[in-house]
Amino acid sequence: MLDDHPRAGDVTALLIEADGRNVRAARERIARTQLDVAVIEGDAGNTSALAGIVPVDVLLLCGMFGNISMADIETTIDASPSLLAPGATVIWTRRSVPVDLTPRIRQRFADLGFTEIDFVNPDDDKFTVGTQRFAGDPTPFVVGHHLFDFIGYVTMIERGE
């Protein structure tokens, strides 16, 4: 866990979560640590939630790409240069079954000038993890930009995404 890491004091983080139960659980856990982590109940699919923390050195897009449309994945990736500091790292996750969209996701990052650091696809094909380094120039941050709608895993499967 981060709270046991020697550089934990160097971290400032923001967790954005729509589900109030998860927000309460995260806040309770964080309160037992010395971590500088804010948890807000809000819509991570809108850049307004990120005002005041961007640009970031590490952007975690985990648990999202399996629950939003490919069009919204592309919109989110396209907006990432406005959220990142030069040389920042993006870590993202996506399941690779039943439809493997990871080649498109990886290509979208590459098209925007990201350098792939690593891509992990375990043999069980239940998830993948990509790590990208931002090698381009940041773009202006736009407050209120809609990135995605969280539609859920079941809807994604029904839509063939």
Tab-separated table of N, CA and C in Angstrom:
chain	number	residue	atom	x	y	z
A	1	MET	N	0.844	-1.188	0.000
A	1	MET	CA	0.000	0.000	0.000
A	1	MET	C	0.881	1.240	0.000
A	2	LEU	N	0.305	2.306	-0.491
A	2	LEU	CA	1.030	3.563	-0.592
A	2	LEU	C	1.461	4.080	0.778
A	3	ASP	N	0.630	3.892	1.779
A	3	ASP	CA	0.973	4.451	3.092
A	3	ASP	C	2.215	3.810	3.707
A	4	ASP	N	2.630	2.646	3.190
A	4	ASP	CA	3.848	2.000	3.661
A	4	ASP	C	5.068	2.343	2.817
A	5	HIS	N	4.867	3.056	1.739
A	5	HIS	CA	5.969	3.351	0.813
A	5	HIS	C	6.845	4.471	1.369
A	6	PRO	N	8.170	4.389	1.197
A	6	PRO	CA	9.069	5.421	1.729
A	6	PRO	C	8.814	6.818	1.147
A	7	ARG	N	8.246	6.897	-0.055
A	7	ARG	CA	7.993	8.208	-0.662
A	7	ARG	C	6.520	8.609	-0.600
A	8	ALA	N	5.755	7.988	0.278
A	8	ALA	CA	4.329	8.284	0.394
A	8	ALA	C	4.076	9.772	0.646
A	9	GLY	N	4.960	10.408	1.374
A	9	GLY	CA	4.805	11.833	1.662
A	9	GLY	C	4.974	12.731	0.450
A	10	ASP	N	5.508	12.194	-0.631
A	10	ASP	CA	5.682	12.964	-1.863
A	10	ASP	C	4.432	12.963	-2.733
A	11	VAL	N	3.428	12.198	-2.331
A	11	VAL	CA	2.246	12.001	-3.163
A	11	VAL	C	1.104	12.902	-2.719
A	12	THR	N	0.524	13.573	-3.691
A	12	THR	CA	-0.746	14.263	-3.529
A	12	THR	C	-1.681	13.633	-4.550
A	13	ALA	N	-2.834	13.162	-4.112
A	13	ALA	CA	-3.715	12.426	-5.016
A	13	ALA	C	-5.157	12.864	-4.852
A	14	LEU	N	-5.912	12.629	-5.906
A	14	LEU	CA	-7.345	12.891	-5.918
A	14	LEU	C	-8.040	11.652	-6.439
A	15	LEU	N	-9.012	11.165	-5.712
A	15	LEU	CA	-9.848	10.057	-6.132
A	15	LEU	C	-11.241	10.624	-6.379
A	16	ILE	N	-11.760	10.377	-7.570
A	16	ILE	CA	-13.099	10.840	-7.926
A	16	ILE	C	-13.976	9.603	-8.066
A	17	GLU	N	-15.069	9.574	-7.338
A	17	GLU	CA	-15.940	8.398	-7.310
A	17	GLU	C	-17.394	8.847	-7.238
A	18	ALA	N	-18.232	8.242	-8.062
A	18	ALA	CA	-19.651	8.598	-8.103
A	18	ALA	C	-20.466	7.903	-7.012
A	19	ASP	N	-20.039	6.727	-6.598
A	19	ASP	CA	-20.791	5.934	-5.629
A	19	ASP	C	-20.451	6.392	-4.209
A	20	GLY	N	-21.451	6.919	-3.515
A	20	GLY	CA	-21.250	7.439	-2.160
A	20	GLY	C	-20.714	6.420	-1.188
A	21	ARG	N	-21.093	5.138	-1.349
A	21	ARG	CA	-20.578	4.089	-0.463
A	21	ARG	C	-19.075	3.943	-0.624
A	22	ASN	N	-18.607	3.974	-1.867
A	22	ASN	CA	-17.171	3.872	-2.117
A	22	ASN	C	-16.433	5.100	-1.609
A	23	VAL	N	-17.058	6.261	-1.736
A	23	VAL	CA	-16.445	7.499	-1.235
A	23	VAL	C	-16.259	7.402	0.273
A	24	ARG	N	-17.294	6.989	0.985
A	24	ARG	CA	-17.194	6.865	2.447
A	24	ARG	C	-16.118	5.849	2.842
A	25	ALA	N	-16.093	4.710	2.171
A	25	ALA	CA	-15.093	3.680	2.486
A	25	ALA	C	-13.680	4.188	2.234
A	26	ALA	N	-13.484	4.891	1.125
A	26	ALA	CA	-12.155	5.436	0.808
A	26	ALA	C	-11.746	6.480	1.843
A	27	ARG	N	-12.654	7.358	2.188
A	27	ARG	CA	-12.340	8.393	3.174
A	27	ARG	C	-11.984	7.789	4.523
A	28	GLU	N	-12.718	6.762	4.937
A	28	GLU	CA	-12.429	6.094	6.207
A	28	GLU	C	-11.046	5.460	6.188
A	29	ARG	N	-10.707	4.811	5.094
A	29	ARG	CA	-9.393	4.159	4.971
A	29	ARG	C	-8.279	5.203	4.977
A	30	ILE	N	-8.456	6.261	4.208
A	30	ILE	CA	-7.435	7.302	4.102
A	30	ILE	C	-7.264	8.025	5.433
A	31	ALA	N	-8.332	8.192	6.180
A	31	ALA	CA	-8.256	8.875	7.477
A	31	ALA	C	-7.343	8.149	8.457
A	32	ARG	N	-7.129	6.859	8.258
A	32	ARG	CA	-6.252	6.079	9.137
A	32	ARG	C	-4.784	6.165	8.703
A	33	THR	N	-4.499	6.983	7.707
A	33	THR	CA	-3.135	7.116	7.194
A	33	THR	C	-2.680	8.567	7.307
A	34	GLN	N	-1.470	8.807	6.867
A	34	GLN	CA	-0.933	10.164	6.788
A	34	GLN	C	-0.900	10.644	5.331
A	35	LEU	N	-1.643	9.979	4.469
A	35	LEU	CA	-1.606	10.283	3.044
A	35	LEU	C	-2.338	11.580	2.704
A	36	ASP	N	-1.821	12.269	1.698
A	36	ASP	CA	-2.456	13.480	1.176
A	36	ASP	C	-3.321	13.079	-0.022
A	37	VAL	N	-4.470	12.474	0.296
A	37	VAL	CA	-5.384	11.995	-0.736
A	37	VAL	C	-6.758	12.586	-0.456
A	38	ALA	N	-7.266	13.310	-1.436
A	38	ALA	CA	-8.623	13.844	-1.354
A	38	ALA	C	-9.559	12.900	-2.099
A	39	VAL	N	-10.743	12.716	-1.559
A	39	VAL	CA	-11.756	11.886	-2.201
A	39	VAL	C	-12.987	12.756	-2.382
A	40	ILE	N	-13.413	12.881	-3.639
A	40	ILE	CA	-14.616	13.651	-3.883
A	40	ILE	C	-15.666	12.757	-4.533
A	41	GLU	N	-16.904	13.006	-4.148
A	41	GLU	CA	-18.016	12.314	-4.786
A	41	GLU	C	-18.417	13.156	-5.980
A	42	GLY	N	-18.179	12.605	-7.153
A	42	GLY	CA	-18.462	13.381	-8.344
A	42	GLY	C	-18.328	12.570	-9.608
A	43	ASP	N	-18.400	13.267	-10.713
A	43	ASP	CA	-18.377	12.669	-12.037
A	43	ASP	C	-16.977	12.768	-12.622
A	44	ALA	N	-16.252	11.647	-12.632
A	44	ALA	CA	-14.905	11.628	-13.198
A	44	ALA	C	-14.932	11.813	-14.705
A	45	GLY	N	-16.105	11.716	-15.310
A	45	GLY	CA	-16.232	11.879	-16.749
A	45	GLY	C	-16.302	13.316	-17.196
A	46	ASN	N	-16.145	14.250	-16.275
A	46	ASN	CA	-16.147	15.669	-16.601
A	46	ASN	C	-14.905	16.306	-16.005
A	47	THR	N	-14.206	17.090	-16.795
A	47	THR	CA	-12.941	17.671	-16.336
A	47	THR	C	-13.106	18.645	-15.175
A	48	SER	N	-14.308	19.112	-14.916
A	48	SER	CA	-14.517	20.019	-13.778
A	48	SER	C	-14.026	19.405	-12.476
A	49	ALA	N	-14.154	18.084	-12.360
A	49	ALA	CA	-13.706	17.394	-11.146
A	49	ALA	C	-12.197	17.456	-10.968
A	50	LEU	N	-11.474	17.740	-12.045
A	50	LEU	CA	-10.011	17.742	-12.001
A	50	LEU	C	-9.406	19.134	-11.812
A	51	ALA	N	-10.240	20.164	-11.865
A	51	ALA	CA	-9.730	21.522	-11.702
A	51	ALA	C	-9.019	21.626	-10.352
A	52	GLY	N	-7.869	22.231	-10.350
A	52	GLY	CA	-7.111	22.409	-9.120
A	52	GLY	C	-6.045	21.357	-8.886
A	53	ILE	N	-6.083	20.266	-9.636
A	53	ILE	CA	-5.047	19.247	-9.452
A	53	ILE	C	-4.209	19.052	-10.716
A	54	VAL	N	-4.709	19.448	-11.845
A	54	VAL	CA	-3.945	19.299	-13.095
A	54	VAL	C	-2.949	20.431	-13.237
A	55	PRO	N	-1.820	20.193	-13.891
A	55	PRO	CA	-1.406	18.965	-14.547
A	55	PRO	C	-0.836	17.967	-13.536
A	56	VAL	N	-0.990	16.679	-13.867
A	56	VAL	CA	-0.547	15.615	-12.970
A	56	VAL	C	0.656	14.888	-13.560
A	57	ASP	N	1.410	14.253	-12.691
A	57	ASP	CA	2.565	13.453	-13.117
A	57	ASP	C	2.181	12.008	-13.395
A	58	VAL	N	1.124	11.532	-12.728
A	58	VAL	CA	0.632	10.174	-12.937
A	58	VAL	C	-0.896	10.252	-13.043
A	59	LEU	N	-1.428	9.679	-14.119
A	59	LEU	CA	-2.870	9.627	-14.322
A	59	LEU	C	-3.282	8.162	-14.385
A	60	LEU	N	-4.148	7.753	-13.455
A	60	LEU	CA	-4.635	6.381	-13.435
A	60	LEU	C	-6.006	6.335	-14.101
A	61	LEU	N	-6.092	5.607	-15.181
A	61	LEU	CA	-7.355	5.389	-15.887
A	61	LEU	C	-7.695	3.903	-15.724
A	62	CYS	N	-7.932	3.527	-14.495
A	62	CYS	CA	-8.126	2.118	-14.146
A	62	CYS	C	-9.580	1.879	-13.760
A	63	GLY	N	-10.124	0.769	-14.271
A	63	GLY	CA	-11.508	0.435	-13.990
A	63	GLY	C	-12.498	1.216	-14.827
A	64	MET	N	-12.003	1.957	-15.793
A	64	MET	CA	-12.879	2.798	-16.623
A	64	MET	C	-13.106	2.218	-18.014
A	65	PHE	N	-12.024	1.855	-18.686
A	65	PHE	CA	-12.105	1.532	-20.110
A	65	PHE	C	-12.952	0.299	-20.414
A	66	GLY	N	-13.252	-0.511	-19.428
A	66	GLY	CA	-14.168	-1.631	-19.612
A	66	GLY	C	-15.613	-1.260	-19.353
A	67	ASN	N	-15.839	0.001	-18.982
A	67	ASN	CA	-17.178	0.457	-18.608
A	67	ASN	C	-17.645	1.683	-19.386
A	68	ILE	N	-16.866	2.100	-20.386
A	68	ILE	CA	-17.251	3.233	-21.225
A	68	ILE	C	-17.070	2.837	-22.691
A	69	SER	N	-17.779	3.507	-23.563
A	69	SER	CA	-17.728	3.166	-24.985
A	69	SER	C	-16.352	3.448	-25.574
A	70	MET	N	-16.070	2.811	-26.703
A	70	MET	CA	-14.794	3.060	-27.379
A	70	MET	C	-14.691	4.516	-27.784
A	71	ALA	N	-15.776	5.119	-28.204
A	71	ALA	CA	-15.749	6.548	-28.552
A	71	ALA	C	-15.352	7.390	-27.342
A	72	ASP	N	-15.886	7.033	-26.169
A	72	ASP	CA	-15.533	7.769	-24.948
A	72	ASP	C	-14.104	7.467	-24.495
A	73	ILE	N	-13.631	6.251	-24.739
A	73	ILE	CA	-12.229	5.938	-24.456
A	73	ILE	C	-11.339	6.857	-25.294
A	74	GLU	N	-11.653	6.975	-26.559
A	74	GLU	CA	-10.864	7.835	-27.449
A	74	GLU	C	-10.933	9.294	-27.012
A	75	THR	N	-12.107	9.766	-26.621
A	75	THR	CA	-12.248	11.143	-26.140
A	75	THR	C	-11.386	11.373	-24.902
A	76	THR	N	-11.383	10.397	-23.996
A	76	THR	CA	-10.594	10.506	-22.768
A	76	THR	C	-9.098	10.521	-23.083
A	77	ILE	N	-8.671	9.628	-23.955
A	77	ILE	CA	-7.256	9.607	-24.342
A	77	ILE	C	-6.885	10.913	-25.024
A	78	ASP	N	-7.741	11.388	-25.922
A	78	ASP	CA	-7.464	12.637	-26.645
A	78	ASP	C	-7.333	13.828	-25.705
A	79	ALA	N	-8.072	13.814	-24.591
A	79	ALA	CA	-8.023	14.922	-23.634
A	79	ALA	C	-6.855	14.809	-22.669
A	80	SER	N	-6.229	13.649	-22.589
A	80	SER	CA	-5.188	13.450	-21.579
A	80	SER	C	-4.021	14.435	-21.674
A	81	PRO	N	-3.587	14.894	-22.865
A	81	PRO	CA	-2.498	15.889	-22.866
A	81	PRO	C	-2.848	17.189	-22.133
A	82	SER	N	-4.135	17.462	-21.936
A	82	SER	CA	-4.518	18.654	-21.181
A	82	SER	C	-4.511	18.412	-19.678
A	83	LEU	N	-4.332	17.162	-19.289
A	83	LEU	CA	-4.351	16.800	-17.871
A	83	LEU	C	-2.967	16.510	-17.321
A	84	LEU	N	-1.984	16.398	-18.219
A	84	LEU	CA	-0.677	15.871	-17.853
A	84	LEU	C	0.437	16.906	-17.873
A	85	ALA	N	1.388	16.696	-16.983
A	85	ALA	CA	2.642	17.444	-17.010
A	85	ALA	C	3.550	16.791	-18.059
A	86	PRO	N	4.517	17.528	-18.586
A	86	PRO	CA	5.460	16.915	-19.533
A	86	PRO	C	6.136	15.695	-18.904
A	87	GLY	N	6.214	14.599	-19.665
A	87	GLY	CA	6.850	13.388	-19.181
A	87	GLY	C	6.003	12.555	-18.240
A	88	ALA	N	4.735	12.911	-18.058
A	88	ALA	CA	3.852	12.197	-17.138
A	88	ALA	C	3.607	10.764	-17.600
A	89	THR	N	3.124	9.962	-16.681
A	89	THR	CA	2.815	8.565	-16.946
A	89	THR	C	1.313	8.345	-16.831
A	90	VAL	N	0.763	7.579	-17.780
A	90	VAL	CA	-0.635	7.163	-17.730
A	90	VAL	C	-0.648	5.644	-17.568
A	91	ILE	N	-1.397	5.179	-16.587
A	91	ILE	CA	-1.599	3.749	-16.394
A	91	ILE	C	-3.080	3.484	-16.608
A	92	TRP	N	-3.376	2.547	-17.490
A	92	TRP	CA	-4.761	2.239	-17.814
A	92	TRP	C	-4.993	0.733	-17.784
A	93	THR	N	-6.259	0.361	-17.561
A	93	THR	CA	-6.625	-1.043	-17.561
A	93	THR	C	-7.817	-1.255	-18.478
A	94	ARG	N	-7.922	-2.489	-18.954
A	94	ARG	CA	-9.050	-2.879	-19.811
A	94	ARG	C	-9.064	-4.398	-19.868
A	95	ARG	N	-10.220	-4.982	-19.781
A	95	ARG	CA	-10.293	-6.425	-19.985
A	95	ARG	C	-10.100	-6.690	-21.477
A	96	SER	N	-9.620	-7.858	-21.822
A	96	SER	CA	-9.390	-8.175	-23.236
A	96	SER	C	-10.419	-9.157	-23.777
A	97	VAL	N	-11.389	-9.517	-22.966
A	97	VAL	CA	-12.475	-10.395	-23.421
A	97	VAL	C	-13.801	-9.763	-23.046
A	98	PRO	N	-14.876	-9.938	-23.776
A	98	PRO	CA	-14.973	-10.767	-24.967
A	98	PRO	C	-14.431	-10.092	-26.232
A	99	VAL	N	-14.289	-8.769	-26.207
A	99	VAL	CA	-13.752	-8.051	-27.364
A	99	VAL	C	-12.452	-7.380	-26.946
A	100	ASP	N	-11.401	-7.621	-27.694
A	100	ASP	CA	-10.104	-7.029	-27.356
A	100	ASP	C	-9.935	-5.706	-28.094
A	101	LEU	N	-10.199	-4.616	-27.395
A	101	LEU	CA	-10.024	-3.276	-27.951
A	101	LEU	C	-8.663	-2.691	-27.606
A	102	THR	N	-7.833	-3.476	-26.909
A	102	THR	CA	-6.550	-2.923	-26.475
A	102	THR	C	-5.643	-2.496	-27.625
A	103	PRO	N	-5.650	-3.160	-28.781
A	103	PRO	CA	-4.813	-2.635	-29.874
A	103	PRO	C	-5.232	-1.221	-30.297
A	104	ARG	N	-6.529	-0.958	-30.325
A	104	ARG	CA	-7.008	0.390	-30.677
A	104	ARG	C	-6.627	1.414	-29.612
A	105	ILE	N	-6.729	1.005	-28.356
A	105	ILE	CA	-6.367	1.910	-27.260
A	105	ILE	C	-4.879	2.238	-27.333
A	106	ARG	N	-4.056	1.239	-27.502
A	106	ARG	CA	-2.609	1.448	-27.575
A	106	ARG	C	-2.244	2.333	-28.767
A	107	GLN	N	-2.909	2.117	-29.887
A	107	GLN	CA	-2.635	2.922	-31.075
A	107	GLN	C	-3.060	4.365	-30.868
A	108	ARG	N	-4.168	4.566	-30.183
A	108	ARG	CA	-4.634	5.939	-29.936
A	108	ARG	C	-3.603	6.700	-29.115
A	109	PHE	N	-3.080	6.065	-28.079
A	109	PHE	CA	-2.018	6.710	-27.297
A	109	PHE	C	-0.807	7.006	-28.189
A	110	ALA	N	-0.406	6.044	-28.998
A	110	ALA	CA	0.760	6.228	-29.878
A	110	ALA	C	0.527	7.384	-30.846
A	111	ASP	N	-0.682	7.485	-31.388
A	111	ASP	CA	-1.005	8.560	-32.330
A	111	ASP	C	-0.885	9.946	-31.711
A	112	LEU	N	-1.034	10.009	-30.386
A	112	LEU	CA	-0.927	11.282	-29.678
A	112	LEU	C	0.491	11.543	-29.169
A	113	GLY	N	1.431	10.690	-29.536
A	113	GLY	CA	2.819	10.919	-29.154
A	113	GLY	C	3.229	10.302	-27.838
A	114	PHE	N	2.425	9.383	-27.321
A	114	PHE	CA	2.807	8.679	-26.104
A	114	PHE	C	3.770	7.557	-26.461
A	115	THR	N	4.669	7.265	-25.547
A	115	THR	CA	5.593	6.144	-25.680
A	115	THR	C	5.119	5.042	-24.747
A	116	GLU	N	4.949	3.853	-25.285
A	116	GLU	CA	4.518	2.746	-24.436
A	116	GLU	C	5.688	2.254	-23.597
A	117	ILE	N	5.490	2.250	-22.293
A	117	ILE	CA	6.494	1.746	-21.361
A	117	ILE	C	6.319	0.246	-21.181
A	118	ASP	N	5.051	-0.176	-21.040
A	118	ASP	CA	4.785	-1.592	-20.818
A	118	ASP	C	3.330	-1.886	-21.162
A	119	PHE	N	3.085	-3.125	-21.513
A	119	PHE	CA	1.733	-3.623	-21.739
A	119	PHE	C	1.697	-5.057	-21.240
A	120	VAL	N	0.814	-5.330	-20.299
A	120	VAL	CA	0.721	-6.649	-19.682
A	120	VAL	C	-0.639	-7.250	-20.009
A	121	ASN	N	-0.611	-8.464	-20.554
A	121	ASN	CA	-1.820	-9.199	-20.873
A	121	ASN	C	-1.647	-10.622	-20.355
A	122	PRO	N	-2.051	-10.868	-19.094
A	122	PRO	CA	-1.856	-12.197	-18.509
A	122	PRO	C	-2.561	-13.288	-19.313
A	123	ASP	N	-2.096	-14.481	-19.145
A	123	ASP	CA	-2.638	-15.627	-19.885
A	123	ASP	C	-4.134	-15.834	-19.681
A	124	ASP	N	-4.680	-15.406	-18.538
A	124	ASP	CA	-6.108	-15.641	-18.297
A	124	ASP	C	-7.003	-14.667	-19.062
A	125	ASP	N	-6.411	-13.659	-19.699
A	125	ASP	CA	-7.150	-12.698	-20.538
A	125	ASP	C	-8.265	-11.961	-19.805
A	126	LYS	N	-8.205	-11.888	-18.492
A	126	LYS	CA	-9.259	-11.199	-17.765
A	126	LYS	C	-9.026	-9.693	-17.689
A	127	PHE	N	-7.794	-9.263	-17.848
A	127	PHE	CA	-7.502	-7.835	-17.810
A	127	PHE	C	-6.186	-7.575	-18.522
A	128	THR	N	-5.981	-6.336	-18.854
A	128	THR	CA	-4.687	-5.888	-19.362
A	128	THR	C	-4.327	-4.605	-18.622
A	129	VAL	N	-3.049	-4.302	-18.595
A	129	VAL	CA	-2.570	-3.059	-17.997
A	129	VAL	C	-1.588	-2.432	-18.975
A	130	GLY	N	-1.850	-1.184	-19.327
A	130	GLY	CA	-0.942	-0.444	-20.188
A	130	GLY	C	-0.323	0.712	-19.433
A	131	THR	N	0.924	0.991	-19.741
A	131	THR	CA	1.629	2.126	-19.139
A	131	THR	C	2.232	2.935	-20.269
A	132	GLN	N	1.882	4.211	-20.312
A	132	GLN	CA	2.312	5.113	-21.376
A	132	GLN	C	3.038	6.313	-20.779
A	133	ARG	N	4.059	6.781	-21.458
A	133	ARG	CA	4.752	8.013	-21.057
A	133	ARG	C	4.378	9.108	-22.036
A	134	PHE	N	3.979	10.251	-21.494
A	134	PHE	CA	3.585	11.387	-22.320
A	134	PHE	C	4.830	12.087	-22.837
A	135	ALA	N	5.032	12.004	-24.142
A	135	ALA	CA	6.234	12.579	-24.751
A	135	ALA	C	5.918	13.839	-25.547
A	136	GLY	N	4.667	14.266	-25.541
A	136	GLY	CA	4.269	15.428	-26.327
A	136	GLY	C	4.226	16.700	-25.500
A	137	ASP	N	3.603	17.707	-26.082
A	137	ASP	CA	3.426	18.988	-25.408
A	137	ASP	C	2.024	19.046	-24.799
A	138	PRO	N	1.922	19.504	-23.553
A	138	PRO	CA	0.603	19.640	-22.936
A	138	PRO	C	-0.285	20.586	-23.750
A	139	THR	N	-1.577	20.345	-23.678
A	139	THR	CA	-2.556	21.220	-24.310
A	139	THR	C	-3.330	21.939	-23.211
A	140	PRO	N	-4.008	23.023	-23.535
A	140	PRO	CA	-4.737	23.768	-22.491
A	140	PRO	C	-5.831	22.931	-21.828
A	141	PHE	N	-5.919	23.063	-20.523
A	141	PHE	CA	-6.958	22.390	-19.746
A	141	PHE	C	-8.269	23.144	-19.923
A	142	VAL	N	-9.339	22.399	-20.172
A	142	VAL	CA	-10.663	22.987	-20.362
A	142	VAL	C	-11.581	22.479	-19.251
A	143	VAL	N	-12.045	23.377	-18.411
A	143	VAL	CA	-12.978	23.017	-17.351
A	143	VAL	C	-14.340	22.723	-17.987
A	144	GLY	N	-14.978	21.654	-17.516
A	144	GLY	CA	-16.317	21.324	-17.981
A	144	GLY	C	-16.373	20.497	-19.243
A	145	HIS	N	-15.224	19.982	-19.690
A	145	HIS	CA	-15.179	19.144	-20.895
A	145	HIS	C	-15.695	17.748	-20.543
A	146	HIS	N	-16.700	17.283	-21.278
A	146	HIS	CA	-17.276	15.954	-21.041
A	146	HIS	C	-16.394	14.906	-21.697
A	147	LEU	N	-15.905	13.955	-20.910
A	147	LEU	CA	-15.026	12.907	-21.412
A	147	LEU	C	-15.766	11.600	-21.683
A	148	PHE	N	-16.574	11.170	-20.729
A	148	PHE	CA	-17.215	9.863	-20.876
A	148	PHE	C	-18.444	9.744	-19.998
A	149	ASP	N	-19.275	8.761	-20.378
A	149	ASP	CA	-20.391	8.312	-19.562
A	149	ASP	C	-20.086	6.886	-19.126
A	150	PHE	N	-20.176	6.631	-17.846
A	150	PHE	CA	-19.944	5.303	-17.286
A	150	PHE	C	-21.211	4.490	-17.537
A	151	ILE	N	-21.150	3.560	-18.493
A	151	ILE	CA	-22.351	2.809	-18.858
A	151	ILE	C	-22.339	1.384	-18.328
A	152	GLY	N	-21.202	0.920	-17.881
A	152	GLY	CA	-21.115	-0.381	-17.239
A	152	GLY	C	-20.711	-1.520	-18.148
A	153	TYR	N	-20.153	-2.515	-17.505
A	153	TYR	CA	-19.595	-3.690	-18.178
A	153	TYR	C	-20.659	-4.456	-18.965
A	154	VAL	N	-21.848	-4.669	-18.372
A	154	VAL	CA	-22.893	-5.441	-19.040
A	154	VAL	C	-23.324	-4.754	-20.336
A	155	THR	N	-23.518	-3.454	-20.286
A	155	THR	CA	-23.890	-2.708	-21.488
A	155	THR	C	-22.799	-2.799	-22.538
A	156	MET	N	-21.559	-2.732	-22.082
A	156	MET	CA	-20.441	-2.844	-23.025
A	156	MET	C	-20.466	-4.192	-23.754
A	157	ILE	N	-20.715	-5.260	-23.033
A	157	ILE	CA	-20.783	-6.583	-23.644
A	157	ILE	C	-21.954	-6.655	-24.620
A	158	GLU	N	-23.107	-6.137	-24.197
A	158	GLU	CA	-24.278	-6.145	-25.081
A	158	GLU	C	-24.022	-5.391	-26.377
A	159	ARG	N	-23.210	-4.340	-26.296
A	159	ARG	CA	-22.897	-3.530	-27.475
A	159	ARG	C	-21.733	-4.091	-28.284
A	160	GLY	N	-21.120	-5.145	-27.792
A	160	GLY	CA	-19.994	-5.739	-28.499
A	160	GLY	C	-18.708	-4.954	-28.355
A	161	GLU	N	-18.580	-4.236	-27.264
A	161	GLU	CA	-17.373	-3.461	-26.987
A	161	GLU	C	-16.666	-4.052	-25.788
